[in-house]
Coordinates of C-alpha atoms and ligand atoms in Angstrom, one line a residue:
M7 CA 154.5 -127.5 -48.7
S8 CA 152.0 -125.9 -46.9
K9 CA 148.2 -126.7 -47.8
S10 CA 145.9 -123.5 -48.0
D11 CA 143.0 -123.8 -45.6
D12 CA 140.2 -124.2 -48.6
D13 CA 142.4 -127.6 -49.2
D14 CA 141.5 -128.6 -45.9
K15 CA 137.8 -127.8 -45.8
A16 CA 137.8 -129.3 -49.2
N17 CA 139.3 -133.1 -47.4
K18 CA 136.3 -132.6 -44.4
M19 CA 133.6 -134.2 -46.0
W20 CA 135.4 -137.4 -47.3
G21 CA 138.8 -136.9 -46.7
G22 CA 139.2 -140.7 -44.6
R23 CA 139.0 -142.2 -48.0
F24 CA 140.9 -139.5 -50.0
S25 CA 144.7 -138.3 -49.7
A26 CA 144.9 -135.6 -52.2
P27 CA 142.8 -132.5 -52.8
P28 CA 140.8 -131.3 -56.1
A29 CA 142.1 -130.5 -58.9
E30 CA 141.3 -126.8 -60.3
I31 CA 139.2 -128.0 -62.2
M32 CA 137.2 -130.7 -60.6
Q33 CA 136.6 -127.9 -58.2
E34 CA 135.8 -125.3 -60.9
I35 CA 133.4 -127.9 -62.5
N36 CA 132.1 -129.0 -59.5
A37 CA 131.0 -126.4 -57.0
S38 CA 127.2 -125.6 -57.0
I39 CA 127.4 -122.6 -54.5
G40 CA 127.9 -119.7 -56.5
F41 CA 124.1 -119.9 -57.4
D42 CA 123.0 -122.7 -55.5
K43 CA 123.5 -120.7 -52.0
V44 CA 120.0 -118.8 -52.4
L45 CA 118.8 -122.0 -51.5
A46 CA 119.7 -121.4 -48.1
P47 CA 116.9 -120.5 -46.4
Q48 CA 115.4 -124.0 -47.2
D49 CA 118.2 -126.0 -46.9
I50 CA 117.8 -124.3 -43.0
R51 CA 114.5 -125.3 -42.9
G52 CA 114.6 -128.8 -43.7
S53 CA 117.9 -129.4 -41.2
K54 CA 115.7 -128.1 -38.6
A55 CA 112.8 -130.3 -39.5
H56 CA 115.3 -133.5 -39.4
A57 CA 117.1 -132.4 -36.4
A58 CA 114.0 -131.9 -34.1
M59 CA 113.5 -135.5 -35.5
L60 CA 116.2 -136.7 -34.6
A61 CA 116.3 -136.2 -30.9
E62 CA 112.9 -137.8 -30.9
Q63 CA 113.1 -140.8 -32.0
G64 CA 117.0 -140.5 -29.8
I65 CA 118.7 -140.9 -32.3
I66 CA 121.1 -137.7 -31.1
S67 CA 120.6 -136.7 -27.9
K68 CA 117.7 -133.5 -27.2
A69 CA 121.1 -130.9 -26.3
D70 CA 122.2 -131.6 -29.5
A71 CA 119.1 -131.2 -31.1
R72 CA 119.1 -128.2 -29.5
D73 CA 122.3 -127.0 -29.8
I74 CA 122.1 -127.6 -34.2
V75 CA 118.9 -125.7 -34.2
K76 CA 120.3 -122.4 -32.3
G77 CA 123.4 -122.3 -34.6
L78 CA 122.0 -123.1 -37.6
A79 CA 119.3 -120.3 -36.9
Q80 CA 122.9 -117.6 -36.1
V81 CA 124.8 -119.1 -39.7
L82 CA 121.0 -118.0 -41.4
D83 CA 121.1 -115.0 -39.4
E84 CA 124.7 -114.8 -41.4
I85 CA 123.2 -115.2 -44.3
E86 CA 120.5 -113.0 -44.5
S87 CA 123.0 -110.0 -42.8
G88 CA 125.5 -110.6 -45.7
T89 CA 128.5 -111.3 -42.7
F90 CA 128.7 -115.5 -44.4
K91 CA 131.6 -116.3 -46.2
F92 CA 130.6 -118.6 -48.5
S93 CA 133.6 -120.9 -49.5
R94 CA 133.6 -122.7 -53.2
A95 CA 135.9 -125.8 -51.7
L96 CA 133.1 -126.8 -49.5
E97 CA 131.5 -127.5 -53.1
D98 CA 127.9 -126.6 -52.6
V99 CA 124.9 -125.0 -50.4
H100 CA 124.9 -127.9 -48.0
M101 CA 128.1 -128.4 -46.8
N102 CA 128.6 -124.5 -46.3
V103 CA 126.1 -124.3 -44.4
E104 CA 127.5 -127.8 -42.7
S105 CA 130.6 -126.1 -42.0
R106 CA 129.8 -123.0 -40.3
L107 CA 127.3 -125.1 -38.2
R108 CA 130.4 -126.6 -37.1
E109 CA 132.4 -123.9 -36.4
I110 CA 129.7 -122.7 -34.5
V111 CA 128.0 -125.9 -32.3
G112 CA 131.5 -127.9 -32.2
P113 CA 131.0 -131.9 -33.2
A114 CA 127.0 -132.0 -32.3
A115 CA 126.7 -130.5 -36.0
G116 CA 128.0 -133.6 -37.1
R117 CA 125.4 -135.6 -36.6
L118 CA 123.1 -133.6 -38.2
H119 CA 123.8 -135.4 -41.2
T120 CA 122.3 -139.0 -39.8
A121 CA 120.0 -140.9 -42.1
R122 CA 120.8 -138.3 -44.2
S123 CA 121.9 -137.8 -47.4
R124 CA 123.2 -134.8 -49.9
N125 CA 121.0 -136.3 -52.1
D126 CA 117.6 -136.6 -50.2
Q127 CA 118.5 -133.0 -49.0
V128 CA 118.7 -131.7 -52.3
A129 CA 115.5 -132.5 -53.8
L130 CA 113.7 -131.6 -50.7
D131 CA 115.5 -128.0 -50.7
F132 CA 115.0 -127.6 -54.2
R133 CA 111.1 -129.0 -53.7
L134 CA 110.4 -126.3 -50.3
Y135 CA 112.5 -123.2 -53.0
I136 CA 110.2 -123.8 -55.5
R137 CA 106.7 -124.5 -53.4
D138 CA 107.6 -121.3 -52.2
R139 CA 107.6 -119.6 -55.8
L140 CA 104.3 -121.1 -56.9
D141 CA 103.4 -119.5 -54.0
E142 CA 104.8 -115.8 -55.1
F143 CA 103.4 -116.9 -58.3
D144 CA 99.9 -117.4 -57.3
G145 CA 99.4 -114.2 -55.9
A146 CA 101.5 -112.2 -58.5
L147 CA 98.8 -114.1 -60.9
A148 CA 95.7 -113.1 -58.8
S149 CA 96.9 -109.3 -59.1
L150 CA 97.1 -109.9 -62.9
L151 CA 93.5 -111.3 -62.7
R152 CA 92.1 -108.3 -60.2
E153 CA 93.9 -105.7 -62.7
L154 CA 92.1 -106.6 -65.8
A155 CA 89.2 -107.5 -64.4
A156 CA 88.4 -104.5 -63.0
K157 CA 89.9 -103.0 -66.3
A158 CA 87.8 -105.1 -68.2
E159 CA 84.6 -104.1 -67.1
T160 CA 85.6 -100.4 -66.5
H161 CA 85.4 -100.8 -70.3
A162 CA 82.8 -103.3 -71.1
A163 CA 81.5 -101.2 -74.0
V164 CA 84.7 -99.7 -76.0
V165 CA 84.5 -101.0 -80.0
M166 CA 87.0 -102.4 -81.0
P167 CA 88.2 -103.8 -84.0
G168 CA 88.8 -108.0 -83.4
F169 CA 91.0 -109.5 -85.6
T170 CA 91.6 -113.1 -87.3
H171 CA 94.8 -113.0 -89.3
L172 CA 95.8 -109.2 -87.9
Q173 CA 92.7 -108.2 -90.5
P174 CA 90.0 -106.8 -89.2
A175 CA 87.4 -109.7 -88.6
Q176 CA 84.6 -108.4 -86.3
P177 CA 83.9 -105.6 -83.8
V178 CA 84.7 -107.1 -79.7
T179 CA 85.0 -104.9 -77.0
F180 CA 88.1 -103.8 -75.3
G181 CA 86.3 -105.3 -72.1
H182 CA 85.6 -108.6 -74.2
H183 CA 89.5 -108.8 -75.1
L184 CA 90.9 -108.6 -72.0
M185 CA 88.6 -111.1 -70.2
A186 CA 89.9 -113.0 -72.5
Y187 CA 93.6 -113.1 -71.1
V188 CA 91.4 -113.5 -67.8
E189 CA 90.9 -116.9 -68.5
M190 CA 94.3 -118.2 -69.7
F191 CA 95.8 -116.4 -66.9
A192 CA 93.7 -118.3 -64.8
R193 CA 94.2 -121.5 -66.4
D194 CA 97.8 -120.4 -66.0
R195 CA 97.7 -120.4 -62.0
S196 CA 95.3 -124.0 -62.1
R197 CA 98.4 -125.2 -63.7
F198 CA 100.6 -124.1 -61.1
A199 CA 98.1 -125.0 -58.3
D200 CA 99.1 -128.7 -60.2
A201 CA 102.2 -128.3 -59.9
R202 CA 102.0 -127.7 -56.0
K203 CA 99.7 -130.6 -55.2
R204 CA 102.4 -132.8 -57.2
L205 CA 105.4 -131.2 -55.6
N206 CA 103.9 -131.5 -52.4
E207 CA 105.8 -134.8 -51.4
C208 CA 108.8 -134.9 -48.4
P209 CA 111.5 -136.6 -50.2
L210 CA 113.9 -136.1 -47.2
G211 CA 114.9 -139.1 -45.3
A212 CA 115.1 -141.3 -48.5
A213 CA 119.3 -140.7 -47.6
A214 CA 121.3 -141.2 -50.4
L215 CA 118.8 -143.5 -52.2
A216 CA 118.0 -146.4 -50.8
G217 CA 116.2 -145.2 -47.5
T218 CA 118.2 -145.6 -43.5
S219 CA 118.3 -148.6 -41.2
F220 CA 117.8 -145.7 -38.2
P221 CA 114.6 -145.5 -37.0
I222 CA 113.5 -142.2 -38.4
D223 CA 109.9 -140.9 -38.4
R224 CA 109.2 -139.6 -42.3
H225 CA 105.6 -138.3 -41.2
M226 CA 106.9 -136.5 -38.9
T227 CA 109.1 -134.2 -41.0
A228 CA 106.7 -134.3 -43.5
A229 CA 104.4 -132.1 -41.9
A230 CA 107.0 -130.0 -39.3
L231 CA 107.8 -128.9 -43.4
G232 CA 104.1 -128.6 -44.4
F233 CA 103.8 -131.5 -46.8
D234 CA 101.0 -133.4 -47.4
R235 CA 102.9 -136.4 -47.0
P236 CA 106.8 -138.4 -46.9
T237 CA 107.7 -139.8 -50.4
A238 CA 106.7 -143.3 -51.2
N239 CA 110.2 -144.8 -52.5
S240 CA 113.2 -143.9 -51.8
L241 CA 114.9 -143.9 -55.7
D242 CA 112.2 -141.9 -57.1
S243 CA 113.0 -139.3 -54.3
V244 CA 116.4 -138.7 -55.0
S245 CA 116.1 -138.9 -59.0
D246 CA 113.6 -137.0 -60.6
R247 CA 113.2 -133.6 -60.9
D248 CA 109.8 -133.8 -62.5
F249 CA 108.6 -130.9 -59.9
V250 CA 111.0 -128.6 -61.3
L251 CA 110.0 -129.6 -65.2
E252 CA 105.9 -129.4 -64.7
T253 CA 106.1 -125.2 -63.1
L254 CA 109.0 -124.9 -65.6
A255 CA 106.5 -126.3 -68.4
A256 CA 103.6 -123.9 -66.2
A257 CA 105.4 -121.1 -66.2
T258 CA 106.8 -121.2 -70.0
I259 CA 102.9 -121.8 -71.3
C260 CA 101.8 -118.6 -69.0
A261 CA 105.3 -116.8 -70.7
V262 CA 103.4 -118.1 -73.9
H263 CA 100.2 -116.1 -73.1
L264 CA 102.3 -113.2 -71.1
S265 CA 104.1 -112.7 -74.6
R266 CA 101.6 -112.4 -76.9
F267 CA 99.7 -109.5 -75.0
A268 CA 102.8 -108.1 -74.5
E269 CA 103.0 -107.7 -78.6
E270 CA 99.3 -106.2 -78.4
I271 CA 100.6 -103.9 -76.1
V272 CA 103.6 -103.2 -78.9
L273 CA 100.8 -103.0 -81.4
W274 CA 98.4 -100.6 -79.8
M275 CA 100.4 -98.0 -78.7
T276 CA 101.7 -97.5 -81.8
P277 CA 100.7 -94.3 -83.9
Q278 CA 99.1 -96.6 -86.8
F279 CA 96.7 -98.4 -84.4
G280 CA 96.9 -96.1 -81.4
F281 CA 94.5 -98.1 -79.3
I282 CA 96.4 -97.2 -75.8
R283 CA 98.3 -94.8 -73.9
L284 CA 100.4 -95.5 -71.3
S285 CA 102.3 -93.1 -68.8
D286 CA 105.7 -92.0 -68.3
G287 CA 106.5 -94.3 -65.8
L288 CA 106.0 -97.5 -67.5
T289 CA 107.5 -95.9 -70.8
T290 CA 111.4 -95.1 -71.8
G291 CA 112.5 -92.4 -74.5
S292 CA 114.8 -92.2 -76.6
S293 CA 118.2 -90.9 -76.3
I294 CA 118.4 -88.9 -80.1
M295 CA 114.4 -88.7 -81.5
P296 CA 112.4 -86.2 -78.9
Q297 CA 109.5 -87.6 -80.1
K298 CA 109.6 -91.0 -78.8
R299 CA 107.8 -93.3 -76.1
N300 CA 109.1 -96.8 -76.1
P301 CA 106.8 -99.6 -74.5
D302 CA 110.6 -101.1 -72.9
A303 CA 108.5 -103.3 -70.3
A304 CA 106.3 -105.5 -72.8
E305 CA 108.7 -105.8 -75.2
L306 CA 110.6 -107.6 -72.0
S307 CA 107.8 -109.0 -71.6
R308 CA 107.5 -110.2 -74.4
A309 CA 110.7 -111.5 -74.6
K310 CA 111.5 -113.5 -71.6
V311 CA 110.0 -115.8 -72.3
G312 CA 113.1 -117.2 -74.4
R313 CA 114.5 -118.0 -71.1
I314 CA 111.5 -119.8 -70.3
A315 CA 111.1 -122.4 -72.8
G316 CA 115.3 -122.7 -73.0
A317 CA 114.9 -123.3 -69.4
F318 CA 112.5 -126.1 -70.0
Q319 CA 114.1 -127.8 -72.7
S320 CA 117.4 -127.5 -70.7
L321 CA 116.3 -129.1 -68.3
V322 CA 114.3 -131.9 -70.4
I323 CA 117.6 -132.7 -71.7
V324 CA 119.9 -132.9 -68.5
M325 CA 117.1 -135.8 -67.0
K326 CA 116.8 -137.5 -70.2
G327 CA 118.3 -141.0 -70.5
L328 CA 120.0 -140.2 -66.8
P329 CA 119.5 -143.9 -65.1
L330 CA 118.4 -144.1 -61.3
A331 CA 119.2 -142.5 -58.9
Y332 CA 121.5 -139.6 -58.5
S333 CA 123.8 -138.4 -60.9
K334 CA 125.8 -135.1 -60.8
D335 CA 123.8 -134.1 -63.9
M336 CA 121.1 -133.2 -61.6
Q337 CA 123.4 -130.6 -60.0
E338 CA 122.1 -128.6 -63.6
D339 CA 118.5 -127.9 -62.5
K340 CA 119.4 -125.2 -60.6
E341 CA 121.0 -122.2 -62.6
V342 CA 118.5 -121.7 -65.8
T343 CA 115.3 -122.7 -63.4
L344 CA 116.4 -119.8 -61.1
D345 CA 116.7 -118.1 -63.7
A346 CA 114.3 -118.8 -65.5
L347 CA 111.4 -118.4 -62.7
S348 CA 113.1 -114.8 -61.6
S349 CA 112.5 -113.5 -65.3
F350 CA 108.7 -114.8 -65.3
A351 CA 108.4 -113.2 -61.8
L352 CA 109.3 -110.1 -63.3
A353 CA 107.2 -110.5 -66.8
V354 CA 104.0 -111.1 -64.7
T355 CA 104.5 -108.2 -62.1
A356 CA 105.8 -105.8 -65.1
M357 CA 102.7 -106.7 -66.9
T358 CA 100.3 -106.6 -64.3
R359 CA 101.8 -103.3 -63.9
M360 CA 101.3 -102.2 -67.7
V361 CA 97.3 -103.2 -67.4
E362 CA 96.3 -101.1 -64.1
D363 CA 98.2 -97.8 -66.3
M364 CA 96.7 -98.5 -69.8
T365 CA 94.1 -95.8 -70.3
P366 CA 92.4 -96.6 -73.6
N367 CA 91.5 -94.3 -76.9
D368 CA 88.0 -95.0 -77.4
A369 CA 87.7 -92.8 -80.7
N370 CA 90.3 -94.8 -81.9
M371 CA 89.3 -98.0 -81.6
R372 CA 85.8 -97.1 -82.6
A373 CA 87.2 -95.6 -85.9
A374 CA 89.1 -98.5 -86.2
A375 CA 86.7 -101.2 -85.8
G376 CA 84.3 -99.6 -88.5
R377 CA 87.0 -100.1 -91.0
G378 CA 87.2 -103.4 -93.7
Y379 CA 83.8 -103.8 -93.8
S380 CA 84.2 -105.0 -90.0
T381 CA 80.2 -105.4 -89.7
A382 CA 79.6 -107.9 -92.6
T383 CA 78.8 -110.9 -90.8
D384 CA 75.7 -108.7 -89.2
L385 CA 74.4 -107.9 -92.9
A386 CA 74.8 -111.8 -94.2
D387 CA 73.4 -112.7 -90.4
W388 CA 70.0 -110.4 -91.2
L389 CA 70.0 -111.6 -94.5
V390 CA 69.1 -115.2 -93.1
R391 CA 67.4 -114.0 -89.8
E392 CA 64.9 -111.6 -92.2
L393 CA 65.1 -112.4 -95.7
K394 CA 65.2 -116.9 -94.5
L395 CA 68.4 -117.1 -97.2
P396 CA 70.8 -120.3 -96.9
F397 CA 73.6 -118.9 -94.7
R398 CA 75.6 -119.4 -98.1
D399 CA 73.5 -117.5 -100.2
A400 CA 73.3 -114.7 -97.6
H401 CA 77.4 -114.7 -97.7
H402 CA 77.5 -114.3 -101.4
V403 CA 74.8 -111.5 -101.5
T404 CA 77.1 -109.6 -98.4
G405 CA 79.9 -110.3 -100.5
S406 CA 78.5 -108.4 -104.2
I407 CA 77.5 -105.2 -101.2
V408 CA 81.1 -105.1 -99.9
K409 CA 82.2 -105.1 -103.0
E410 CA 79.9 -103.2 -104.3
A411 CA 80.4 -100.5 -101.1
E412 CA 84.7 -100.8 -101.9
R413 CA 84.0 -99.4 -105.6
Q414 CA 82.3 -96.5 -104.2
G415 CA 84.8 -95.7 -101.1
I416 CA 82.5 -95.9 -98.3
D417 CA 81.4 -98.0 -95.4
L418 CA 79.1 -99.8 -95.3
E419 CA 76.8 -97.7 -93.2
Q420 CA 77.3 -95.5 -95.9
L421 CA 76.1 -97.3 -98.7
P422 CA 72.8 -96.3 -100.1
L423 CA 69.7 -98.3 -100.2
A424 CA 69.4 -98.5 -103.9
A425 CA 72.6 -99.8 -104.4
M426 CA 72.1 -102.5 -101.9
Q427 CA 68.3 -103.4 -103.3
G428 CA 70.0 -103.6 -106.6
I429 CA 72.0 -106.3 -105.5
E430 CA 69.1 -108.1 -103.4
P431 CA 65.4 -106.0 -103.8
R432 CA 64.2 -107.6 -100.7
I433 CA 66.6 -105.5 -99.2
S434 CA 64.6 -103.4 -96.7
K435 CA 65.7 -99.6 -94.5
E436 CA 65.8 -101.8 -91.1
V437 CA 69.3 -103.6 -92.4
Y438 CA 71.1 -99.9 -91.2
S439 CA 69.8 -101.5 -87.9
V440 CA 73.0 -104.3 -87.8
L441 CA 75.6 -101.8 -89.6
S442 CA 76.4 -100.1 -87.0
V443 CA 79.7 -101.4 -85.0
E444 CA 77.7 -100.8 -81.4
N445 CA 74.7 -102.9 -82.3
S446 CA 77.3 -105.4 -83.8
V447 CA 78.7 -106.0 -80.2
K448 CA 75.5 -105.3 -78.5
S449 CA 73.9 -108.5 -80.4
R450 CA 76.5 -110.5 -79.7
V451 CA 75.2 -112.0 -76.1
S452 CA 75.2 -115.8 -76.8
H453 CA 77.2 -117.7 -73.9
G454 CA 81.0 -116.0 -73.7
G455 CA 80.1 -113.3 -77.0
T456 CA 81.4 -109.9 -76.7
A457 CA 78.1 -108.0 -75.7
P458 CA 79.4 -105.6 -73.3
Q459 CA 76.4 -106.7 -70.7
N460 CA 78.1 -110.4 -71.3
V461 CA 81.3 -108.5 -70.1
R462 CA 79.9 -106.7 -67.5
K463 CA 78.7 -109.9 -65.7
M464 CA 81.9 -112.0 -66.6
A465 CA 84.0 -108.9 -65.5
R466 CA 82.0 -108.6 -62.2
S467 CA 82.0 -112.8 -60.9
W468 CA 86.0 -113.0 -61.5
L469 CA 86.1 -109.9 -59.5
K470 CA 83.9 -111.8 -56.5
R471 CA 85.5 -114.8 -57.1
L472 CA 89.1 -113.3 -56.4
E473 CA 87.6 -111.2 -53.8
K474 CA 86.5 -114.5 -52.0
A475 CA 89.6 -116.4 -53.2
G476 CA 91.9 -113.1 -51.7
K477 CA 90.6 -113.4 -48.5
S478 CA 90.3 -117.3 -47.9
G479 CA 93.7 -117.9 -48.8
Ligands
LIG525 N1 125.6 -129.6 -55.3 C1 124.5 -131.0 -55.4 C2 123.3 -131.2 -56.4 O1 122.8 -129.9 -56.8 C3 123.9 -131.4 -54.2 C4 123.8 -133.2 -54.4 C5 125.2 -133.7 -54.4 N2 124.7 -134.9 -54.3 C6 126.7 -136.1 -54.3 N3 126.0 -137.1 -54.6 N4 127.7 -135.3 -54.3 O2 123.1 -132.0 -56.5

């Protein structure tokens, strides 16, 4: 019986110990190349740094290192141009790259794996990959923050209803509402930055689990790959995936924020709210109902959190109870994470485009802001300020006035003074100055309050901060 090419390859790495190739099911459950091939650029970056260090330390010859580095560049070219043939029998990205390197440079390729194991190799590759994505997210969130703050500045004085329990509560401004998300996404951005700081130690050189007897220079590879320092414990280096968990946790929290905002876009787009409009390019129509304009991008952004939170949950369960050091279970970190991070990137970009695109309908927002007796608190505050009523009594008096307005089917502003005086005789006509939604928002000048002047100031200070960060970073 002749052996297939794949069978030969399957034995190359540990063929000395094995005399039979893996069973079909062994290959099927074991192979990760179907998804870890996206780590090829990071794998090659790491191998180049490792080869250069081995040569510098006299562990391999300079000539071998040169051949290896040149060969790796060719492998990367082939992968990027799509001519590289990935083989499932070679299990994962590390062995696919090394096997092709051997075809290109010959036996020198076999020296690359000196003082290294796939365990520290995969820990390195995934760290580099996650770090690249964290940097991408940082830029994406900066753009989202910029769009939000710019929109907020433009619409700092547009009055809309503020809700609690999704019932009209007190008037706020559209700018203020958008600035709330600036705060949330800025915290998300700083969570990613924290994760990056802790992630930024290099596991390369931990080898299988115990370190190595070769005189390697881990500081050199760490510096070459942009890490702050090498990791301090070889067992920890190959056995934890907390840098992935932390990234997924931060992405989950941010996706929750995106989801809440997306839900508001969906609500605001309904004719019942009619608060905003999105353009043709960011909405979809219906194949049967000609009148429809659907906020699909917002709905999908709202939904992506499912996969992202799911990935976090999935990896937590994979890691739970795993003894040190490496176990193959950890290969299950990739598929869900890759999917989650791509979904996350999509949602951030889609939301950023929608913020840029949305136009508020000022008239609808203002009309809705006045409904539901939303300035009742302003009336109660007036009673406290002008008539020196204790707030609890003012609350009670205002409640009776709202009841009377409701009975007459009119807004607070329209209620005749006599009707108010029937409830509290000391009320004067000055009370009407606090009953309009414009005056209500204007009066909320406390730190962090919704007054347009506050909103404008905050939006401008954020824009300045983001501009500065953009220039330095
Ligand atoms: N594909 C493997 C992973 O993703 C690489 C590490 C394999 N290590 C091993 N000892 N079999 O985890």
